[in-house]
């Protein structure tokens, strides 16, 4: 997982990491600067019959693949209560261990799009929010930014109810990727991770009355009673659909195909240690799945790598 070769992307990524750290506070440097609070589970992935017709990726053709999964809350605050509205959107990351040192990841969150198209715009948004504290006259820098960027305003104002369980939340890969099958046919797609138990949310007031760690506690109990399953899906783009802008959703009329079942079978024993070590990668880096031209991919990968190196150094 190398850094991008573009010096400008690397610099923007460094600035983003610094801005995220500033928002969370320097005392949390040993944690992820976004989605700091989380925990990990282990399990298996079993592909559908249709998956290998779309992609030659190894985990779509072998009978099953061992996986690790991480659920998380938003913000860089590792102690944020699960019922805090700022803990939304929730995150998921799934690592498919393909043997040896080979792996690929799926990363998503519970809002099906991103507030900005580029890393530079996201940095501008973070700086605007950081300059818009109490006492700042209106229009604040954040209000000005949102007024000029409708996609960011839509993201900020979108309903984000708390789930009753991480097992009852849906998750979306916001950046498009590209399948390549054995005949080299390309298909652009976005991941969706759908709970077999169904989506179930609660009002903010009810969430605030819960234990600060109720989502972790609930899932620990749930998985002890049996596996927690999700369907890994792919929404397929059609001709003319935008594939390089994570702020743009595709119509719900687009085909959604099942790629397989993610079955989470137990909590990771050394979850805290594993979370500090593992560096998820939004770029697939595996045969049969390629990145799109979405400019967020390189920036996100660079931020994840820089943050991961910081966590490992702090461990």
JSON list of C-alpha atoms in Angstrom, two decimals, residues 16-222:
[
{"chain": "A", "resi": 16, "resn": "UNK", "atom": "CA", "xyz": [-6.42, 16.58, 5.91]},
{"chain": "A", "resi": 17, "resn": "UNK", "atom": "CA", "xyz": [-4.86, 14.41, 8.59]},
{"chain": "A", "resi": 18, "resn": "UNK", "atom": "CA", "xyz": [-3.75, 17.52, 10.49]},
{"chain": "A", "resi": 19, "resn": "UNK", "atom": "CA", "xyz": [-7.22, 19.08, 10.22]},
{"chain": "A", "resi": 20, "resn": "UNK", "atom": "CA", "xyz": [-8.90, 15.91, 11.46]},
{"chain": "A", "resi": 21, "resn": "UNK", "atom": "CA", "xyz": [-6.48, 15.68, 14.38]},
{"chain": "A", "resi": 22, "resn": "UNK", "atom": "CA", "xyz": [-7.16, 19.32, 15.22]},
{"chain": "A", "resi": 23, "resn": "UNK", "atom": "CA", "xyz": [-10.89, 18.63, 15.33]},
{"chain": "A", "resi": 24, "resn": "UNK", "atom": "CA", "xyz": [-10.48, 15.62, 17.64]},
{"chain": "A", "resi": 25, "resn": "UNK", "atom": "CA", "xyz": [-7.71, 17.00, 19.87]},
{"chain": "A", "resi": 26, "resn": "UNK", "atom": "CA", "xyz": [-4.04, 16.04, 20.10]},
{"chain": "A", "resi": 27, "resn": "UNK", "atom": "CA", "xyz": [-4.68, 13.68, 23.02]},
{"chain": "A", "resi": 28, "resn": "UNK", "atom": "CA", "xyz": [-6.27, 11.18, 20.60]},
{"chain": "A", "resi": 29, "resn": "UNK", "atom": "CA", "xyz": [-3.26, 10.84, 18.27]},
{"chain": "A", "resi": 30, "resn": "UNK", "atom": "CA", "xyz": [-3.05, 7.07, 18.80]},
{"chain": "A", "resi": 31, "resn": "UNK", "atom": "CA", "xyz": [-6.48, 6.59, 17.23]},
{"chain": "A", "resi": 32, "resn": "UNK", "atom": "CA", "xyz": [-7.97, 7.01, 13.78]},
{"chain": "A", "resi": 33, "resn": "UNK", "atom": "CA", "xyz": [-8.63, 10.70, 13.06]},
{"chain": "A", "resi": 34, "resn": "UNK", "atom": "CA", "xyz": [-12.10, 9.75, 11.83]},
{"chain": "A", "resi": 35, "resn": "UNK", "atom": "CA", "xyz": [-14.13, 6.77, 13.06]},
{"chain": "A", "resi": 36, "resn": "UNK", "atom": "CA", "xyz": [-11.84, 6.47, 16.09]},
{"chain": "A", "resi": 37, "resn": "UNK", "atom": "CA", "xyz": [-14.22, 4.42, 18.21]},
{"chain": "A", "resi": 38, "resn": "UNK", "atom": "CA", "xyz": [-14.76, 0.90, 16.97]},
{"chain": "A", "resi": 39, "resn": "UNK", "atom": "CA", "xyz": [-14.25, -2.81, 17.47]},
{"chain": "A", "resi": 40, "resn": "UNK", "atom": "CA", "xyz": [-13.48, -5.84, 15.36]},
{"chain": "A", "resi": 41, "resn": "UNK", "atom": "CA", "xyz": [-14.95, -9.23, 14.60]},
{"chain": "A", "resi": 42, "resn": "UNK", "atom": "CA", "xyz": [-13.89, -12.25, 12.55]},
{"chain": "A", "resi": 43, "resn": "UNK", "atom": "CA", "xyz": [-15.85, -14.41, 10.16]},
{"chain": "A", "resi": 44, "resn": "UNK", "atom": "CA", "xyz": [-16.12, -15.75, 6.64]},
{"chain": "A", "resi": 45, "resn": "UNK", "atom": "CA", "xyz": [-17.30, -14.60, 3.22]},
{"chain": "A", "resi": 46, "resn": "UNK", "atom": "CA", "xyz": [-19.14, -16.97, 0.89]},
{"chain": "A", "resi": 47, "resn": "UNK", "atom": "CA", "xyz": [-19.59, -15.74, -2.70]},
{"chain": "A", "resi": 48, "resn": "UNK", "atom": "CA", "xyz": [-22.76, -15.96, -4.75]},
{"chain": "A", "resi": 49, "resn": "UNK", "atom": "CA", "xyz": [-22.85, -17.87, -8.03]},
{"chain": "A", "resi": 50, "resn": "UNK", "atom": "CA", "xyz": [-23.14, -14.58, -9.92]},
{"chain": "A", "resi": 51, "resn": "UNK", "atom": "CA", "xyz": [-20.09, -12.88, -8.39]},
{"chain": "A", "resi": 52, "resn": "UNK", "atom": "CA", "xyz": [-17.48, -14.63, -10.53]},
{"chain": "A", "resi": 53, "resn": "UNK", "atom": "CA", "xyz": [-19.31, -13.65, -13.73]},
{"chain": "A", "resi": 54, "resn": "UNK", "atom": "CA", "xyz": [-18.69, -9.99, -12.82]},
{"chain": "A", "resi": 55, "resn": "UNK", "atom": "CA", "xyz": [-15.15, -10.24, -11.46]},
{"chain": "A", "resi": 56, "resn": "UNK", "atom": "CA", "xyz": [-12.16, -12.56, -11.53]},
{"chain": "A", "resi": 57, "resn": "UNK", "atom": "CA", "xyz": [-11.27, -11.55, -7.94]},
{"chain": "A", "resi": 58, "resn": "UNK", "atom": "CA", "xyz": [-10.16, -14.66, -6.01]},
{"chain": "A", "resi": 59, "resn": "UNK", "atom": "CA", "xyz": [-12.68, -14.31, -3.17]},
{"chain": "A", "resi": 60, "resn": "UNK", "atom": "CA", "xyz": [-15.51, -14.47, -5.71]},
{"chain": "A", "resi": 61, "resn": "UNK", "atom": "CA", "xyz": [-14.39, -17.86, -7.05]},
{"chain": "A", "resi": 62, "resn": "UNK", "atom": "CA", "xyz": [-13.16, -19.77, -3.99]},
{"chain": "A", "resi": 63, "resn": "UNK", "atom": "CA", "xyz": [-15.66, -21.48, -1.71]},
{"chain": "A", "resi": 64, "resn": "UNK", "atom": "CA", "xyz": [-15.08, -19.15, 1.25]},
{"chain": "A", "resi": 65, "resn": "UNK", "atom": "CA", "xyz": [-12.63, -16.52, 2.49]},
{"chain": "A", "resi": 66, "resn": "UNK", "atom": "CA", "xyz": [-11.68, -15.59, 6.06]},
{"chain": "A", "resi": 67, "resn": "UNK", "atom": "CA", "xyz": [-12.46, -11.99, 6.95]},
{"chain": "A", "resi": 68, "resn": "UNK", "atom": "CA", "xyz": [-12.01, -9.37, 9.61]},
{"chain": "A", "resi": 69, "resn": "UNK", "atom": "CA", "xyz": [-14.59, -6.61, 10.05]},
{"chain": "A", "resi": 70, "resn": "UNK", "atom": "CA", "xyz": [-14.56, -3.34, 11.95]},
{"chain": "A", "resi": 71, "resn": "UNK", "atom": "CA", "xyz": [-17.64, -1.34, 12.97]},
{"chain": "A", "resi": 72, "resn": "UNK", "atom": "CA", "xyz": [-17.17, 2.27, 14.02]},
{"chain": "A", "resi": 73, "resn": "UNK", "atom": "CA", "xyz": [-18.66, 5.60, 15.04]},
{"chain": "A", "resi": 74, "resn": "UNK", "atom": "CA", "xyz": [-17.92, 8.88, 13.29]},
{"chain": "A", "resi": 75, "resn": "UNK", "atom": "CA", "xyz": [-15.52, 11.54, 14.63]},
{"chain": "A", "resi": 76, "resn": "UNK", "atom": "CA", "xyz": [-11.98, 11.20, 15.94]},
{"chain": "A", "resi": 77, "resn": "UNK", "atom": "CA", "xyz": [-13.22, 10.87, 19.53]},
{"chain": "A", "resi": 78, "resn": "UNK", "atom": "CA", "xyz": [-12.55, 7.33, 20.84]},
{"chain": "A", "resi": 79, "resn": "UNK", "atom": "CA", "xyz": [-14.93, 7.77, 23.77]},
{"chain": "A", "resi": 80, "resn": "UNK", "atom": "CA", "xyz": [-17.89, 9.33, 21.92]},
{"chain": "A", "resi": 81, "resn": "UNK", "atom": "CA", "xyz": [-21.14, 7.85, 23.30]},
{"chain": "A", "resi": 82, "resn": "UNK", "atom": "CA", "xyz": [-22.87, 5.54, 20.84]},
{"chain": "A", "resi": 83, "resn": "UNK", "atom": "CA", "xyz": [-26.06, 7.58, 21.25]},
{"chain": "A", "resi": 84, "resn": "UNK", "atom": "CA", "xyz": [-24.46, 10.91, 20.34]},
{"chain": "A", "resi": 85, "resn": "UNK", "atom": "CA", "xyz": [-25.90, 12.16, 17.00]},
{"chain": "A", "resi": 86, "resn": "UNK", "atom": "CA", "xyz": [-22.35, 13.07, 15.95]},
{"chain": "A", "resi": 87, "resn": "UNK", "atom": "CA", "xyz": [-21.49, 9.36, 15.98]},
{"chain": "A", "resi": 88, "resn": "UNK", "atom": "CA", "xyz": [-23.41, 9.08, 12.70]},
{"chain": "A", "resi": 89, "resn": "UNK", "atom": "CA", "xyz": [-22.82, 8.02, 10.01]},
{"chain": "A", "resi": 90, "resn": "UNK", "atom": "CA", "xyz": [-21.60, 4.63, 11.22]},
{"chain": "A", "resi": 91, "resn": "UNK", "atom": "CA", "xyz": [-18.77, 2.88, 9.45]},
{"chain": "A", "resi": 92, "resn": "UNK", "atom": "CA", "xyz": [-17.84, -0.62, 8.37]},
{"chain": "A", "resi": 93, "resn": "UNK", "atom": "CA", "xyz": [-14.61, -2.02, 6.95]},
{"chain": "A", "resi": 94, "resn": "UNK", "atom": "CA", "xyz": [-14.17, -5.63, 5.84]},
{"chain": "A", "resi": 95, "resn": "UNK", "atom": "CA", "xyz": [-10.83, -7.26, 5.08]},
{"chain": "A", "resi": 96, "resn": "UNK", "atom": "CA", "xyz": [-10.78, -10.34, 2.85]},
{"chain": "A", "resi": 97, "resn": "UNK", "atom": "CA", "xyz": [-7.64, -12.37, 3.69]},
{"chain": "A", "resi": 98, "resn": "UNK", "atom": "CA", "xyz": [-6.69, -14.07, 0.44]},
{"chain": "A", "resi": 99, "resn": "UNK", "atom": "CA", "xyz": [-3.62, -15.95, 1.62]},
{"chain": "A", "resi": 100, "resn": "UNK", "atom": "CA", "xyz": [-0.05, -14.95, 2.36]},
{"chain": "A", "resi": 101, "resn": "UNK", "atom": "CA", "xyz": [0.16, -11.16, 2.49]},
{"chain": "A", "resi": 102, "resn": "UNK", "atom": "CA", "xyz": [-2.60, -10.67, -0.08]},
{"chain": "A", "resi": 103, "resn": "UNK", "atom": "CA", "xyz": [-5.85, -9.02, 0.91]},
{"chain": "A", "resi": 104, "resn": "UNK", "atom": "CA", "xyz": [-8.48, -6.58, -0.28]},
{"chain": "A", "resi": 105, "resn": "UNK", "atom": "CA", "xyz": [-10.94, -4.39, 1.62]},
{"chain": "A", "resi": 106, "resn": "UNK", "atom": "CA", "xyz": [-14.49, -3.06, 1.42]},
{"chain": "A", "resi": 107, "resn": "UNK", "atom": "CA", "xyz": [-15.13, 0.23, 3.22]},
{"chain": "A", "resi": 108, "resn": "UNK", "atom": "CA", "xyz": [-18.50, 1.89, 3.68]},
{"chain": "A", "resi": 109, "resn": "UNK", "atom": "CA", "xyz": [-20.60, 4.10, 5.88]},
{"chain": "A", "resi": 110, "resn": "UNK", "atom": "CA", "xyz": [-24.29, 4.46, 6.59]},
{"chain": "A", "resi": 111, "resn": "UNK", "atom": "CA", "xyz": [-24.89, 7.53, 4.41]},
{"chain": "A", "resi": 112, "resn": "UNK", "atom": "CA", "xyz": [-24.84, 6.61, 0.71]},
{"chain": "A", "resi": 113, "resn": "UNK", "atom": "CA", "xyz": [-22.69, 9.49, -0.53]},
{"chain": "A", "resi": 114, "resn": "UNK", "atom": "CA", "xyz": [-19.90, 11.86, 0.51]},
{"chain": "A", "resi": 115, "resn": "UNK", "atom": "CA", "xyz": [-20.08, 15.63, 1.16]},
{"chain": "A", "resi": 116, "resn": "UNK", "atom": "CA", "xyz": [-17.39, 16.65, -1.37]},
{"chain": "A", "resi": 117, "resn": "UNK", "atom": "CA", "xyz": [-16.00, 15.41, -4.66]},
{"chain": "A", "resi": 118, "resn": "UNK", "atom": "CA", "xyz": [-12.31, 15.98, -3.92]},
{"chain": "A", "resi": 119, "resn": "UNK", "atom": "CA", "xyz": [-9.92, 15.89, -1.01]},
{"chain": "A", "resi": 120, "resn": "UNK", "atom": "CA", "xyz": [-9.16, 19.59, -1.46]},
{"chain": "A", "resi": 121, "resn": "UNK", "atom": "CA", "xyz": [-12.86, 20.43, -1.08]},
{"chain": "A", "resi": 122, "resn": "UNK", "atom": "CA", "xyz": [-13.13, 18.23, 2.01]},
{"chain": "A", "resi": 123, "resn": "UNK", "atom": "CA", "xyz": [-10.14, 20.04, 3.53]},
{"chain": "A", "resi": 124, "resn": "UNK", "atom": "CA", "xyz": [-11.87, 23.35, 2.80]},
{"chain": "A", "resi": 125, "resn": "UNK", "atom": "CA", "xyz": [-15.00, 22.07, 4.55]},
{"chain": "A", "resi": 126, "resn": "UNK", "atom": "CA", "xyz": [-13.04, 20.95, 7.62]},
{"chain": "A", "resi": 127, "resn": "UNK", "atom": "CA", "xyz": [-11.29, 24.31, 7.87]},
{"chain": "A", "resi": 128, "resn": "UNK", "atom": "CA", "xyz": [-14.62, 26.13, 7.53]},
{"chain": "A", "resi": 129, "resn": "UNK", "atom": "CA", "xyz": [-16.14, 24.03, 10.33]},
{"chain": "A", "resi": 130, "resn": "UNK", "atom": "CA", "xyz": [-13.09, 24.62, 12.50]},
{"chain": "A", "resi": 131, "resn": "UNK", "atom": "CA", "xyz": [-13.48, 28.38, 12.07]},
{"chain": "A", "resi": 132, "resn": "UNK", "atom": "CA", "xyz": [-17.19, 28.41, 12.88]},
{"chain": "A", "resi": 133, "resn": "UNK", "atom": "CA", "xyz": [-17.37, 27.93, 16.62]},
{"chain": "A", "resi": 134, "resn": "UNK", "atom": "CA", "xyz": [-19.60, 29.75, 19.12]},
{"chain": "A", "resi": 135, "resn": "UNK", "atom": "CA", "xyz": [-19.57, 33.52, 18.79]},
{"chain": "A", "resi": 136, "resn": "UNK", "atom": "CA", "xyz": [-18.61, 33.57, 15.13]},
{"chain": "A", "resi": 137, "resn": "UNK", "atom": "CA", "xyz": [-20.96, 35.97, 13.33]},
{"chain": "A", "resi": 138, "resn": "UNK", "atom": "CA", "xyz": [-23.35, 34.70, 10.69]},
{"chain": "A", "resi": 139, "resn": "UNK", "atom": "CA", "xyz": [-22.81, 33.78, 7.98]},
{"chain": "A", "resi": 140, "resn": "UNK", "atom": "CA", "xyz": [-20.03, 31.66, 9.45]},
{"chain": "A", "resi": 141, "resn": "UNK", "atom": "CA", "xyz": [-17.35, 30.10, 7.23]},
{"chain": "A", "resi": 142, "resn": "UNK", "atom": "CA", "xyz": [-19.23, 26.80, 7.44]},
{"chain": "A", "resi": 143, "resn": "UNK", "atom": "CA", "xyz": [-22.50, 28.43, 6.39]},
{"chain": "A", "resi": 144, "resn": "UNK", "atom": "CA", "xyz": [-20.74, 30.12, 3.48]},
{"chain": "A", "resi": 145, "resn": "UNK", "atom": "CA", "xyz": [-19.18, 26.83, 2.36]},
{"chain": "A", "resi": 146, "resn": "UNK", "atom": "CA", "xyz": [-22.46, 24.93, 2.57]},
{"chain": "A", "resi": 147, "resn": "UNK", "atom": "CA", "xyz": [-24.21, 27.69, 0.66]},
{"chain": "A", "resi": 148, "resn": "UNK", "atom": "CA", "xyz": [-21.73, 27.28, -2.18]},
{"chain": "A", "resi": 149, "resn": "UNK", "atom": "CA", "xyz": [-21.65, 23.47, -2.13]},
{"chain": "A", "resi": 150, "resn": "UNK", "atom": "CA", "xyz": [-25.14, 21.91, -2.36]},
{"chain": "A", "resi": 151, "resn": "UNK", "atom": "CA", "xyz": [-23.77, 18.36, -2.11]},
{"chain": "A", "resi": 152, "resn": "UNK", "atom": "CA", "xyz": [-22.12, 19.13, 1.21]},
{"chain": "A", "resi": 153, "resn": "UNK", "atom": "CA", "xyz": [-25.31, 20.76, 2.48]},
{"chain": "A", "resi": 154, "resn": "UNK", "atom": "CA", "xyz": [-27.29, 17.67, 1.45]},
{"chain": "A", "resi": 155, "resn": "UNK", "atom": "CA", "xyz": [-24.88, 15.44, 3.35]},
{"chain": "A", "resi": 156, "resn": "UNK", "atom": "CA", "xyz": [-24.90, 17.58, 6.50]},
{"chain": "A", "resi": 157, "resn": "UNK", "atom": "CA", "xyz": [-28.70, 17.87, 6.60]},
{"chain": "A", "resi": 158, "resn": "UNK", "atom": "CA", "xyz": [-29.53, 14.28, 5.58]},
{"chain": "A", "resi": 159, "resn": "UNK", "atom": "CA", "xyz": [-31.30, 12.26, 8.30]},
{"chain": "A", "resi": 160, "resn": "UNK", "atom": "CA", "xyz": [-28.82, 10.04, 10.14]},
{"chain": "A", "resi": 161, "resn": "UNK", "atom": "CA", "xyz": [-30.79, 8.07, 12.75]},
{"chain": "A", "resi": 162, "resn": "UNK", "atom": "CA", "xyz": [-28.92, 5.84, 15.17]},
{"chain": "A", "resi": 163, "resn": "UNK", "atom": "CA", "xyz": [-29.20, 2.10, 14.55]},
{"chain": "A", "resi": 164, "resn": "UNK", "atom": "CA", "xyz": [-30.50, -0.23, 17.24]},
{"chain": "A", "resi": 165, "resn": "UNK", "atom": "CA", "xyz": [-27.52, -2.44, 16.39]},
{"chain": "A", "resi": 166, "resn": "UNK", "atom": "CA", "xyz": [-24.55, -2.41, 14.04]},
{"chain": "A", "resi": 167, "resn": "UNK", "atom": "CA", "xyz": [-26.18, -5.61, 12.76]},
{"chain": "A", "resi": 168, "resn": "UNK", "atom": "CA", "xyz": [-29.31, -3.60, 11.81]},
{"chain": "A", "resi": 169, "resn": "UNK", "atom": "CA", "xyz": [-27.64, -0.87, 9.76]},
{"chain": "A", "resi": 170, "resn": "UNK", "atom": "CA", "xyz": [-26.97, -0.66, 6.02]},
{"chain": "A", "resi": 171, "resn": "UNK", "atom": "CA", "xyz": [-23.65, 0.58, 4.69]},
{"chain": "A", "resi": 172, "resn": "UNK", "atom": "CA", "xyz": [-22.58, 2.03, 1.34]},
{"chain": "A", "resi": 173, "resn": "UNK", "atom": "CA", "xyz": [-19.34, 2.26, -0.56]},
{"chain": "A", "resi": 174, "resn": "UNK", "atom": "CA", "xyz": [-19.42, 5.88, -1.67]},
{"chain": "A", "resi": 175, "resn": "UNK", "atom": "CA", "xyz": [-16.75, 5.70, -4.40]},
{"chain": "A", "resi": 176, "resn": "UNK", "atom": "CA", "xyz": [-17.27, 3.75, -7.61]},
{"chain": "A", "resi": 177, "resn": "UNK", "atom": "CA", "xyz": [-14.95, 0.87, -8.45]},
{"chain": "A", "resi": 178, "resn": "UNK", "atom": "CA", "xyz": [-14.61, -1.30, -11.55]},
{"chain": "A", "resi": 179, "resn": "UNK", "atom": "CA", "xyz": [-15.08, -5.05, -11.91]},
{"chain": "A", "resi": 180, "resn": "UNK", "atom": "CA", "xyz": [-13.12, -6.95, -14.55]},
{"chain": "A", "resi": 181, "resn": "UNK", "atom": "CA", "xyz": [-14.25, -10.50, -15.30]},
{"chain": "A", "resi": 182, "resn": "UNK", "atom": "CA", "xyz": [-12.33, -13.36, -16.93]},
{"chain": "A", "resi": 183, "resn": "UNK", "atom": "CA", "xyz": [-13.16, -11.96, -20.38]},
{"chain": "A", "resi": 184, "resn": "UNK", "atom": "CA", "xyz": [-11.90, -8.49, -19.32]},
{"chain": "A", "resi": 185, "resn": "UNK", "atom": "CA", "xyz": [-15.41, -7.05, -19.42]},
{"chain": "A", "resi": 186, "resn": "UNK", "atom": "CA", "xyz": [-15.51, -3.92, -17.25]},
{"chain": "A", "resi": 187, "resn": "UNK", "atom": "CA", "xyz": [-18.47, -2.98, -15.03]},
{"chain": "A", "resi": 188, "resn": "UNK", "atom": "CA", "xyz": [-18.51, 0.07, -12.78]},
{"chain": "A", "resi": 189, "resn": "UNK", "atom": "CA", "xyz": [-20.22, -0.49, -9.43]},
{"chain": "A", "resi": 190, "resn": "UNK", "atom": "CA", "xyz": [-20.61, 0.65, -5.85]},
{"chain": "A", "resi": 191, "resn": "UNK", "atom": "CA", "xyz": [-20.72, -1.68, -2.86]},
{"chain": "A", "resi": 192, "resn": "UNK", "atom": "CA", "xyz": [-23.68, -2.01, -0.53]},
{"chain": "A", "resi": 193, "resn": "UNK", "atom": "CA", "xyz": [-23.63, -4.04, 2.68]},
{"chain": "A", "resi": 194, "resn": "UNK", "atom": "CA", "xyz": [-27.15, -4.96, 3.75]},
{"chain": "A", "resi": 195, "resn": "UNK", "atom": "CA", "xyz": [-28.08, -6.55, 7.09]},
{"chain": "A", "resi": 196, "resn": "UNK", "atom": "CA", "xyz": [-29.88, -9.88, 6.91]},
{"chain": "A", "resi": 197, "resn": "UNK", "atom": "CA", "xyz": [-31.66, -8.86, 10.14]},
{"chain": "A", "resi": 198, "resn": "UNK", "atom": "CA", "xyz": [-33.08, -5.77, 8.40]},
{"chain": "A", "resi": 199, "resn": "UNK", "atom": "CA", "xyz": [-32.53, -2.07, 9.06]},
{"chain": "A", "resi": 200, "resn": "UNK", "atom": "CA", "xyz": [-33.78, -0.84, 12.43]},
{"chain": "A", "resi": 201, "resn": "UNK", "atom": "CA", "xyz": [-33.20, 2.67, 13.79]},
{"chain": "A", "resi": 202, "resn": "UNK", "atom": "CA", "xyz": [-34.28, 4.73, 16.78]},
{"chain": "A", "resi": 203, "resn": "UNK", "atom": "CA", "xyz": [-35.02, 8.33, 17.62]},
{"chain": "A", "resi": 204, "resn": "UNK", "atom": "CA", "xyz": [-32.14, 10.51, 18.87]},
{"chain": "A", "resi": 205, "resn": "UNK", "atom": "CA", "xyz": [-33.81, 10.91, 22.27]},
{"chain": "A", "resi": 206, "resn": "UNK", "atom": "CA", "xyz": [-33.99, 7.15, 22.74]},
{"chain": "A", "resi": 207, "resn": "UNK", "atom": "CA", "xyz": [-30.38, 6.69, 21.62]},
{"chain": "A", "resi": 208, "resn": "UNK", "atom": "CA", "xyz": [-29.16, 9.25, 24.16]},
{"chain": "A", "resi": 209, "resn": "UNK", "atom": "CA", "xyz": [-30.76, 7.24, 26.97]},
{"chain": "A", "resi": 210, "resn": "UNK", "atom": "CA", "xyz": [-28.72, 4.17, 26.08]},
{"chain": "A", "resi": 211, "resn": "UNK", "atom": "CA", "xyz": [-25.40, 3.08, 27.57]},
{"chain": "A", "resi": 212, "resn": "UNK", "atom": "CA", "xyz": [-22.43, 4.98, 26.06]},
{"chain": "A", "resi": 213, "resn": "UNK", "atom": "CA", "xyz": [-21.25, 1.66, 24.57]},
{"chain": "A", "resi": 214, "resn": "UNK", "atom": "CA", "xyz": [-24.61, 0.08, 23.81]},
{"chain": "A", "resi": 215, "resn": "UNK", "atom": "CA", "xyz": [-23.77, -0.84, 20.21]},
{"chain": "A", "resi": 216, "resn": "UNK", "atom": "CA", "xyz": [-20.65, -2.75, 21.24]},
{"chain": "A", "resi": 217, "resn": "UNK", "atom": "CA", "xyz": [-22.50, -4.41, 24.12]},
{"chain": "A", "resi": 218, "resn": "UNK", "atom": "CA", "xyz": [-25.47, -5.35, 21.93]},
{"chain": "A", "resi": 219, "resn": "UNK", "atom": "CA", "xyz": [-23.35, -6.89, 19.18]},
{"chain": "A", "resi": 220, "resn": "UNK", "atom": "CA", "xyz": [-21.20, -8.80, 21.67]},
{"chain": "A", "resi": 221, "resn": "UNK", "atom": "CA", "xyz": [-24.37, -10.43, 23.02]},
{"chain": "A", "resi": 222, "resn": "UNK", "atom": "CA", "xyz": [-25.87, -10.96, 19.57]}
]
